[in-house]
């Protein structure tokens, strides 16, 4: 393709699309990628548009078939790129960090490959690829700058991710994340709180603190109680109504954190605590630094301090060497802990991890049968726990896009303080995402609750105002404005800094 063909596409409005795979950390990184591109003069491709000028894949390397999924998607784009002068494709994230040397060989139509440590270079790499007419591969081996200094296009006007650390110091045998994200690096508490205060000033009323091992926060700055102190400091920020965090690790879940959760009113009664396995031998093989008794002890303490807490978890079925007795121990913990929700996974090899080379790999048929038994048990428990919510009066933060059937059922959806999803009857008065409604729960299903009666109260909020203002601005954006060439070089940080893979 000639440079003239390429420049024709760049001369007008350049559109972009970011496709995200994986965890919350990747979702938040994609917000930064979008912010970088918009700061460089690109505009997001409209919903339903026939492709974008720049397509960015933010990849995940946690699952065994991650590379097959990526190359399949890249293959679908190859003919479109060939017929669309100036179109560019970029691949970033964990898989790019891992397979830096093979992506362009297997998909030579890719223009840019960048890693987890240098996402801020995307605009300049795209421009360099356009000018030099050759693929640009740039993978940093360590973090160049904390990502929160980068511009961010947040997906929500009323709720926001806030990254407090990147990287992980654990060595779980099934997880490749530490090799791709690096050792834990913590942000200064003052920088985190300044970002939260800036977000609240913009109308955000709910924040989720993010880290690969979020409650290990402080290990890099030498303060073992830094995370509990951070939670308590969040409680002093006027206008911040809801604080959540994900994902913690049982090893680092100390009593001071439980106390901070219980004693800080805006820290929500919700906890995601990854179990992975209930078997002590399997936990040892996973290199998880806790055992069943320790895990259940944490659950007991949390329930004693926060009786209405909804606790969720992650569980891996079929880890190498897992026996039927081991699996029964996992079922035992599930029965004892009574999780509100469990994210269950069939073990799959992560290339580059110790577990991938272990003996005792479990036959697929056995893993599938165990998985189905686990899911059936958890479904039963989730339903029973949700039925306990019937008759309760709850405050919901109205959500956007969480009720797929809302239009046909004439309902709206929102999240309870414990993060349970509730569908409620649409009131006569206007209710906006970010506003708060009070409802009475009338029905429970395994994965959601219903409030079929009239809404008891509607509280208009600054978060709802922010959503309304942003929505109006999006609709008012002109179409086809000439923005010129993207700027060369890394963009300047925004005054209000904005800024999560929880393989725990």
Coordinates of C-alpha atoms in Angstrom, one line a residue:
X1 CA 0.0 0.0 0.0
X2 CA 1.4 3.4 -0.9
X3 CA 2.0 6.2 1.5
X4 CA -0.4 8.3 -0.6
X5 CA -3.2 5.8 0.0
X6 CA -2.4 5.8 3.8
X7 CA -2.4 9.5 4.1
X8 CA -5.8 9.9 2.4
X9 CA -7.4 8.0 5.3
X10 CA -5.5 10.0 7.9
X11 CA -6.5 13.4 6.5
X12 CA -10.1 13.3 7.9
X13 CA -11.7 11.9 11.0
X14 CA -9.8 8.9 12.1
X15 CA -12.0 6.4 14.0
X16 CA -10.9 3.8 16.5
X17 CA -12.2 0.6 18.2
X18 CA -10.7 -1.1 21.2
X19 CA -11.6 -4.8 21.7
X20 CA -10.9 -6.0 25.3
X21 CA -10.3 -9.5 26.6
X22 CA -9.7 -10.6 30.1
X23 CA -9.9 -9.1 33.6
X24 CA -10.9 -5.7 35.1
X25 CA -7.3 -4.6 34.8
X26 CA -7.5 -5.0 31.0
X27 CA -10.9 -3.2 31.0
X28 CA -9.3 -0.2 32.8
X29 CA -6.3 -0.3 30.5
X30 CA -8.6 -0.1 27.6
X31 CA -10.1 3.1 29.1
X32 CA -6.6 4.5 29.0
X33 CA -6.0 3.3 25.4
X34 CA -9.2 5.1 24.4
X35 CA -8.2 8.2 26.2
X36 CA -4.8 8.2 24.5
X37 CA -6.3 7.8 21.1
X38 CA -8.9 10.6 21.6
X39 CA -6.2 12.8 23.0
X40 CA -4.3 12.2 19.8
X41 CA -7.2 13.2 17.6
X42 CA -9.1 10.0 17.0
X43 CA -12.8 9.5 17.6
X44 CA -14.6 6.4 18.7
X45 CA -16.2 4.5 15.9
X46 CA -20.0 4.7 16.2
X47 CA -22.0 1.6 17.3
X48 CA -22.8 -0.6 14.3
X49 CA -20.3 1.2 12.0
X50 CA -18.7 -0.9 9.3
X51 CA -15.2 -1.1 10.9
X52 CA -12.8 1.5 12.2
X53 CA -9.7 3.1 10.9
X54 CA -7.7 1.8 13.9
X55 CA -8.6 -1.5 15.7
X56 CA -6.8 -2.2 18.9
X57 CA -6.8 -5.7 20.5
X58 CA -6.1 -5.5 24.3
X59 CA -5.4 -9.2 24.9
X60 CA -5.3 -11.7 27.8
X61 CA -3.0 -14.6 28.1
X62 CA -4.7 -16.4 31.0
X63 CA -6.6 -19.0 29.0
X64 CA -4.9 -21.7 26.9
X65 CA -6.7 -20.8 23.7
X66 CA -6.1 -17.0 24.0
X67 CA -3.7 -17.0 21.0
X68 CA -6.2 -19.0 18.8
X69 CA -8.9 -16.5 19.6
X70 CA -6.6 -13.5 18.7
X71 CA -5.3 -14.9 15.4
X72 CA -8.8 -15.9 14.4
X73 CA -10.0 -12.3 14.9
X74 CA -6.9 -11.0 13.2
X75 CA -7.6 -13.3 10.2
X76 CA -11.2 -11.9 9.9
X77 CA -9.8 -8.4 9.7
X78 CA -7.1 -9.1 7.1
X79 CA -9.4 -8.8 4.0
X80 CA -11.0 -5.7 5.4
X81 CA -7.6 -4.1 6.0
X82 CA -6.5 -5.0 2.5
X83 CA -9.6 -3.2 1.0
X84 CA -9.5 -0.2 3.3
X85 CA -6.6 2.2 2.7
X86 CA -5.1 3.6 5.9
X87 CA -6.6 1.1 8.2
X88 CA -4.3 0.0 11.1
X89 CA -4.3 -2.9 13.6
X90 CA -2.6 -2.8 16.9
X91 CA -2.2 -5.7 19.4
X92 CA -1.4 -5.0 23.1
X93 CA -1.9 -6.5 26.5
X94 CA -0.6 -9.7 28.1
X95 CA -0.5 -11.9 25.0
X96 CA 1.4 -9.2 23.2
X97 CA 3.9 -9.1 26.1
X98 CA 4.3 -12.9 25.9
X99 CA 4.3 -13.4 22.2
X100 CA 6.1 -10.3 21.0
X101 CA 8.2 -12.1 18.5
X102 CA 5.5 -14.2 16.8
X103 CA 2.5 -11.9 16.3
X104 CA 3.8 -10.0 13.3
X105 CA 5.2 -13.3 11.8
X106 CA 1.9 -15.0 12.1
X107 CA -0.2 -11.9 11.2
X108 CA 2.1 -9.7 9.0
X109 CA -0.8 -7.2 8.4
X110 CA -0.6 -6.1 12.1
X111 CA 0.9 -2.6 12.3
X112 CA 1.7 -2.2 16.0
X113 CA 2.6 -4.6 18.9
X114 CA 3.0 -3.1 22.3
X115 CA 3.1 -4.6 25.8
X116 CA 1.6 -4.1 29.3
X117 CA 4.3 -1.7 30.4
X118 CA 4.2 0.8 27.6
X119 CA 0.5 1.4 26.6
X120 CA 1.3 5.2 26.6
X121 CA 3.3 4.7 23.4
X122 CA 0.3 3.5 21.2
X123 CA -0.4 6.8 19.4
X124 CA 3.2 7.4 18.5
X125 CA 3.7 3.8 17.4
X126 CA 0.7 4.1 15.1
X127 CA 2.0 7.2 13.6
X128 CA 5.5 5.7 13.2
X129 CA 4.0 2.6 11.4
X130 CA 2.0 4.9 9.1
X131 CA 5.1 7.0 8.2
X132 CA 7.6 4.2 7.9
X133 CA 5.1 1.7 6.4
X134 CA 6.3 -1.2 8.5
X135 CA 5.2 -2.9 11.7
X136 CA 6.3 -1.4 15.0
X137 CA 7.0 -3.8 17.8
X138 CA 7.9 -2.2 21.1
X139 CA 7.7 -4.2 24.4
X140 CA 9.0 -2.6 27.6
X141 CA 10.4 -5.0 30.2
X142 CA 9.4 -2.8 33.1
X143 CA 6.8 -0.1 33.8
X144 CA 7.8 3.1 32.2
X145 CA 5.3 5.3 34.1
X146 CA 2.4 4.5 36.3
X147 CA -0.6 4.2 33.9
X148 CA -2.7 6.5 36.0
X149 CA -0.8 9.5 34.5
X150 CA -2.3 8.7 31.1
X151 CA -5.5 10.3 29.7
X152 CA -8.5 8.1 30.2
X153 CA -11.9 7.8 28.5
X154 CA -14.0 6.2 31.2
X155 CA -16.9 4.0 30.2
X156 CA -19.1 5.3 33.0
X157 CA -19.9 8.8 34.2
X158 CA -21.0 7.6 37.6
X159 CA -18.7 4.7 38.5
X160 CA -14.9 4.4 38.0
X161 CA -12.0 2.0 38.3
X162 CA -9.0 3.4 40.3
X163 CA -5.8 1.4 40.0
X164 CA -3.8 1.4 43.3
X165 CA -1.0 -1.0 42.2
X166 CA 0.2 -2.9 39.2
X167 CA 2.0 -6.3 39.1
X168 CA 2.0 -9.2 41.5
X169 CA 4.6 -10.7 43.8
X170 CA 2.9 -14.1 44.0
X171 CA 4.1 -17.2 42.2
X172 CA 0.9 -19.3 41.7
X173 CA 1.8 -22.2 39.4
X174 CA -1.3 -21.7 37.2
X175 CA -0.8 -18.0 36.6
X176 CA 1.3 -16.2 34.0
X177 CA 0.3 -12.7 35.0
X178 CA 3.3 -11.9 37.2
X179 CA 5.6 -12.8 34.3
X180 CA 3.7 -10.4 32.1
X181 CA 2.8 -7.6 34.5
X182 CA 5.9 -7.6 36.6
X183 CA 6.5 -7.2 40.4
X184 CA 4.0 -5.3 42.4
X185 CA 4.4 -1.5 42.2
X186 CA 2.2 0.6 44.5
X187 CA 1.0 4.1 43.9
X188 CA 1.5 6.7 46.6
X189 CA -1.7 7.0 48.8
X190 CA -1.9 10.8 48.2
X191 CA -1.9 10.2 44.4
X192 CA -4.7 7.7 44.7
X193 CA -6.8 9.9 46.9
X194 CA -6.2 12.9 44.7
X195 CA -7.5 10.9 41.7
X196 CA -10.6 9.8 43.6
X197 CA -11.3 13.4 44.7
X198 CA -11.0 14.6 41.1
X199 CA -13.4 11.9 40.0
X200 CA -15.9 12.7 42.6
X201 CA -15.7 16.4 41.6
X202 CA -16.7 15.2 38.1
X203 CA -19.7 13.4 39.4
X204 CA -18.5 9.9 40.1
X205 CA -20.1 8.4 43.2
X206 CA -18.8 4.9 43.1
X207 CA -15.1 3.7 42.8
X208 CA -13.6 0.3 42.6
X209 CA -10.0 0.0 43.8
X210 CA -8.0 -2.2 41.5
X211 CA -4.9 -4.3 41.8
X212 CA -3.6 -7.7 40.8
X213 CA -3.4 -8.4 44.5
X214 CA -5.2 -5.4 45.8
X215 CA -5.0 -6.0 49.5
X216 CA -1.2 -6.5 49.3
X217 CA -1.1 -2.8 48.7
X218 CA 1.6 -1.4 50.9
X219 CA 4.2 -4.1 50.4
X220 CA 6.1 -1.9 47.9
X221 CA 5.9 1.2 50.1
X222 CA 6.7 -0.6 53.4
X223 CA 3.4 -0.2 55.2
X224 CA 1.5 -3.4 56.1
X225 CA -1.7 -1.5 57.0
X226 CA -1.6 0.7 54.0
X227 CA -4.7 -0.9 52.4
X228 CA -6.9 -0.6 55.5
X229 CA -5.7 3.0 55.9
X230 CA -6.7 3.7 52.3
X231 CA -10.2 2.3 52.8
X232 CA -10.7 4.5 55.8
X233 CA -9.4 7.6 53.9
X234 CA -11.9 6.9 51.2
X235 CA -14.6 7.1 53.9
X236 CA -13.7 10.8 54.5
X237 CA -14.2 11.9 50.9
X238 CA -17.4 13.9 50.6
X239 CA -19.7 12.8 47.8
X240 CA -18.1 9.3 47.5
X241 CA -21.0 7.0 48.2
X242 CA -19.7 3.6 47.3
X243 CA -16.2 2.0 47.6
X244 CA -15.4 -1.5 46.3
X245 CA -12.2 -3.3 45.6
X246 CA -10.9 -6.3 43.6
X247 CA -9.3 -8.8 43.8
X248 CA -7.8 -9.6 47.3
X249 CA -5.7 -12.6 48.2
X250 CA -6.5 -14.6 51.4
X251 CA -2.8 -14.5 52.4
X252 CA -2.9 -10.7 52.8
X253 CA -6.4 -10.4 54.2
X254 CA -5.8 -9.2 57.7
X255 CA -8.0 -8.2 60.6
X256 CA -7.4 -4.5 60.1
X257 CA -8.9 -4.7 56.6
X258 CA -12.0 -6.4 57.9
X259 CA -12.3 -3.7 60.6
X260 CA -11.9 -1.0 58.0
X261 CA -14.6 -2.5 55.9
X262 CA -17.0 -2.8 58.8
X263 CA -16.3 0.7 60.2
X264 CA -16.2 2.7 57.0
X265 CA -19.8 3.4 55.9
X266 CA -19.1 3.9 52.2
X267 CA -17.1 0.7 51.9
X268 CA -19.8 -1.7 50.5
X269 CA -20.7 -5.0 52.2
X270 CA -19.2 -7.0 49.3
X271 CA -16.1 -9.2 49.1
X272 CA -14.6 -11.2 46.2
X273 CA -12.3 -13.7 47.8
X274 CA -10.6 -16.2 45.4
X275 CA -10.6 -19.7 46.7
X276 CA -9.3 -21.6 43.7
X277 CA -9.5 -25.0 45.5
X278 CA -10.7 -26.3 48.9
X279 CA -8.1 -29.0 49.0
X280 CA -4.9 -28.3 51.0
X281 CA -2.7 -30.6 48.8
X282 CA -4.0 -28.8 45.6
X283 CA -3.5 -25.4 47.2
X284 CA 0.1 -26.4 48.0
X285 CA 0.6 -27.5 44.4
X286 CA -0.9 -24.2 43.2
X287 CA 1.6 -22.5 45.5
X288 CA -1.3 -20.7 47.3
X289 CA 0.0 -19.5 50.6
X290 CA -3.2 -20.4 52.7
X291 CA -5.1 -23.6 53.5
X292 CA -8.8 -24.4 53.9
X293 CA -8.9 -23.6 57.6
X294 CA -7.4 -20.2 57.0
X295 CA -9.8 -19.4 54.2
X296 CA -12.9 -20.4 56.1
X297 CA -11.6 -18.4 59.1
X298 CA -11.6 -15.3 57.0
X299 CA -15.1 -15.9 55.8
X300 CA -16.3 -16.4 59.4
X301 CA -14.6 -13.2 60.6
X302 CA -16.1 -11.1 57.7
X303 CA -19.6 -12.5 58.4
X304 CA -19.3 -11.7 62.1
X305 CA -18.2 -8.1 61.3
X306 CA -20.5 -7.5 58.3
X307 CA -23.5 -9.9 58.6
X308 CA -25.1 -8.9 55.3
X309 CA -21.9 -9.1 53.2
X310 CA -22.2 -10.9 49.9
X311 CA -19.1 -13.0 49.3
X312 CA -18.1 -14.2 45.9
X313 CA -15.1 -16.3 44.8
X314 CA -13.1 -17.9 41.9
X315 CA -12.7 -21.7 41.7
X316 CA -10.5 -23.8 39.4
X317 CA -11.7 -27.4 38.7
X318 CA -9.4 -30.1 37.5
X319 CA -6.0 -28.7 38.5
X320 CA -3.2 -31.3 37.8
X321 CA -3.3 -34.1 40.4
X322 CA -6.7 -33.2 41.7
X323 CA -8.3 -36.4 43.1
X324 CA -12.0 -37.0 43.8
X325 CA -11.2 -36.4 47.5
X326 CA -9.6 -33.1 46.6
X327 CA -12.6 -32.0 44.7
X328 CA -15.0 -33.0 47.5
X329 CA -13.0 -30.7 49.7
X330 CA -13.8 -27.8 47.3
X331 CA -17.5 -28.7 47.5
X332 CA -17.2 -28.7 51.3
X333 CA -15.8 -25.2 51.3
X334 CA -18.5 -24.0 48.9
X335 CA -21.2 -25.5 51.3
X336 CA -19.6 -23.9 54.3
X337 CA -18.8 -20.5 52.8
X338 CA -22.2 -20.1 51.0
X339 CA -20.9 -17.8 48.3
X340 CA -23.4 -15.4 46.8
X341 CA -21.7 -16.1 43.5
X342 CA -18.8 -18.2 42.2
X343 CA -16.8 -17.7 39.0
X344 CA -15.9 -21.3 38.1
X345 CA -13.3 -22.4 35.6
X346 CA -12.1 -25.6 34.1
X347 CA -8.3 -25.8 34.4
X348 CA -6.5 -25.1 31.2
X349 CA -2.8 -25.0 30.6
X350 CA -1.3 -21.5 30.6
X351 CA 1.8 -21.9 28.4
X352 CA 4.8 -20.7 30.4
X353 CA 3.5 -21.6 33.8
X354 CA 4.8 -24.5 36.0
X355 CA 1.4 -26.2 36.2
X356 CA 1.4 -26.7 32.4
X357 CA 4.4 -29.0 32.8
X358 CA 3.0 -30.9 35.8
X359 CA 2.1 -34.6 35.7
X360 CA -1.4 -35.8 36.6
X361 CA -3.3 -33.7 34.0
X362 CA -7.0 -34.6 34.5
X363 CA -8.9 -36.0 31.5
X364 CA -11.4 -33.6 30.0
X365 CA -14.4 -35.9 30.7
X366 CA -13.5 -36.0 34.4
X367 CA -13.0 -32.2 34.6
X368 CA -16.3 -31.6 32.9
X369 CA -18.3 -33.9 35.2
X370 CA -16.8 -32.2 38.3
X371 CA -17.4 -28.8 36.9
X372 CA -21.1 -29.5 36.3
X373 CA -21.4 -30.8 39.9
X374 CA -19.8 -27.6 41.3
X375 CA -22.0 -25.3 39.2
X376 CA -25.1 -27.2 40.2
X377 CA -24.2 -26.8 43.9
X378 CA -23.3 -23.2 43.6
X379 CA -26.5 -22.4 41.6
X380 CA -28.5 -24.0 44.5
X381 CA -26.7 -21.9 47.1
X382 CA -26.9 -18.7 45.1
X383 CA -30.6 -19.1 44.8
X384 CA -31.1 -19.9 48.5
X385 CA -29.0 -16.9 49.5
X386 CA -30.9 -14.6 47.1
X387 CA -34.2 -15.8 48.5
X388 CA -33.1 -14.4 51.9
X389 CA -33.2 -10.9 50.3
X390 CA -37.0 -11.1 49.6
X391 CA -38.8 -8.6 51.7
X392 CA -35.7 -6.4 52.3
X393 CA -35.7 -2.7 51.4
X394 CA -32.6 -1.8 49.5
X395 CA -31.0 1.3 48.0
X396 CA -30.0 0.7 44.4
X397 CA -27.6 2.7 42.2
X398 CA -29.3 2.7 38.9
X399 CA -27.1 1.1 36.2
X400 CA -26.7 1.5 32.5
X401 CA -26.9 -1.5 30.2
X402 CA -27.1 -4.2 32.9
X403 CA -30.7 -5.4 32.2
X404 CA -30.8 -6.9 28.8
X405 CA -34.6 -7.3 28.9
X406 CA -35.3 -3.9 30.5
X407 CA -36.9 -2.5 27.3
X408 CA -39.3 -5.4 26.9
X409 CA -40.1 -5.8 30.6
X410 CA -40.5 -2.0 31.2
X411 CA -38.0 -2.3 34.0
X412 CA -34.7 -0.6 35.0
X413 CA -31.7 -2.3 36.7
X414 CA -29.4 -1.3 39.5
X415 CA -26.9 -2.6 42.0
X416 CA -27.6 -3.1 45.7
X417 CA -24.9 -2.2 48.2
X418 CA -23.6 -5.8 48.1
X419 CA -23.5 -5.6 44.3
X420 CA -26.4 -8.0 43.7
X421 CA -28.2 -7.1 40.5
X422 CA -31.8 -6.0 40.9
X423 CA -34.4 -5.3 38.2
X424 CA -37.1 -2.9 39.3
X425 CA -40.3 -1.5 38.0
X426 CA -39.8 1.7 36.0
X427 CA -41.2 4.6 38.0
X428 CA -43.3 7.4 36.4
X429 CA -40.6 10.0 37.1
X430 CA -37.3 10.2 35.3
X431 CA -34.6 8.0 36.7
X432 CA -31.0 8.3 35.3
X433 CA -28.0 6.0 35.6
X434 CA -26.2 7.1 38.7
X435 CA -29.4 8.1 40.6
X436 CA -30.4 6.1 43.7
X437 CA -33.8 4.4 44.2
X438 CA -35.2 2.6 47.1
X439 CA -37.2 -0.6 46.5
X440 CA -38.5 -3.7 48.2
X441 CA -37.3 -7.1 46.9
X442 CA -40.2 -9.3 45.9
X443 CA -38.6 -12.2 44.0
X444 CA -35.3 -14.0 43.8
X445 CA -33.6 -15.9 41.0
X446 CA -30.1 -17.5 41.2
X447 CA -28.4 -14.5 39.5
X448 CA -30.7 -11.5 40.1
X449 CA -33.5 -10.1 42.2
X450 CA -36.8 -8.4 41.3
X451 CA -38.6 -5.5 42.9
X452 CA -42.0 -5.7 41.2
X453 CA -43.8 -3.2 43.3
X454 CA -43.6 0.6 43.0
X455 CA -40.4 2.4 43.7
X456 CA -40.4 3.7 47.2
X457 CA -38.1 6.6 46.7
X458 CA -36.0 8.3 43.9
X459 CA -32.9 10.3 44.8
X460 CA -31.5 12.4 42.1
X461 CA -27.7 12.6 42.4
X462 CA -24.7 14.4 41.1
X463 CA -23.7 11.1 39.5
X464 CA -27.0 11.2 37.6
X465 CA -26.3 14.8 36.6
X466 CA -22.9 13.7 35.3
X467 CA -24.4 10.9 33.2
X468 CA -27.0 13.3 31.8
X469 CA -24.4 15.9 30.9
X470 CA -22.1 13.3 29.3
X471 CA -25.0 11.7 27.4
X472 CA -26.1 15.1 26.0
X473 CA -22.5 15.9 25.0
X474 CA -22.1 12.6 23.2
X475 CA -25.3 13.2 21.2
X476 CA -24.3 16.7 20.3
X477 CA -20.9 15.7 18.9
X478 CA -20.6 16.7 15.2
X479 CA -20.0 14.0 12.6
X480 CA -17.2 14.2 10.2
X481 CA -15.2 17.0 11.8
X482 CA -11.7 17.3 10.3
X483 CA -9.2 16.5 13.1
X484 CA -6.0 16.3 11.1
X485 CA -3.1 14.0 11.8
X486 CA -2.7 12.4 15.2
X487 CA -0.1 14.1 17.3
X488 CA 3.4 12.7 17.3
X489 CA 4.9 11.6 20.6
X490 CA 3.4 10.6 23.9
X491 CA 0.5 12.9 25.0
X492 CA 0.9 15.3 27.9
X493 CA -0.6 14.0 31.2
X494 CA -4.0 15.5 32.0
X495 CA -4.3 17.7 35.0
X496 CA -6.8 15.4 36.7
X497 CA -5.0 12.1 36.6
X498 CA -7.2 9.1 35.8
X499 CA -6.6 5.6 36.1
X500 CA -6.7 -3.2 37.3
X501 CA -6.1 -8.5 36.0
X502 CA -7.0 -10.0 39.1
X503 CA -5.5 -13.4 38.8
X504 CA -5.6 -14.0 42.5

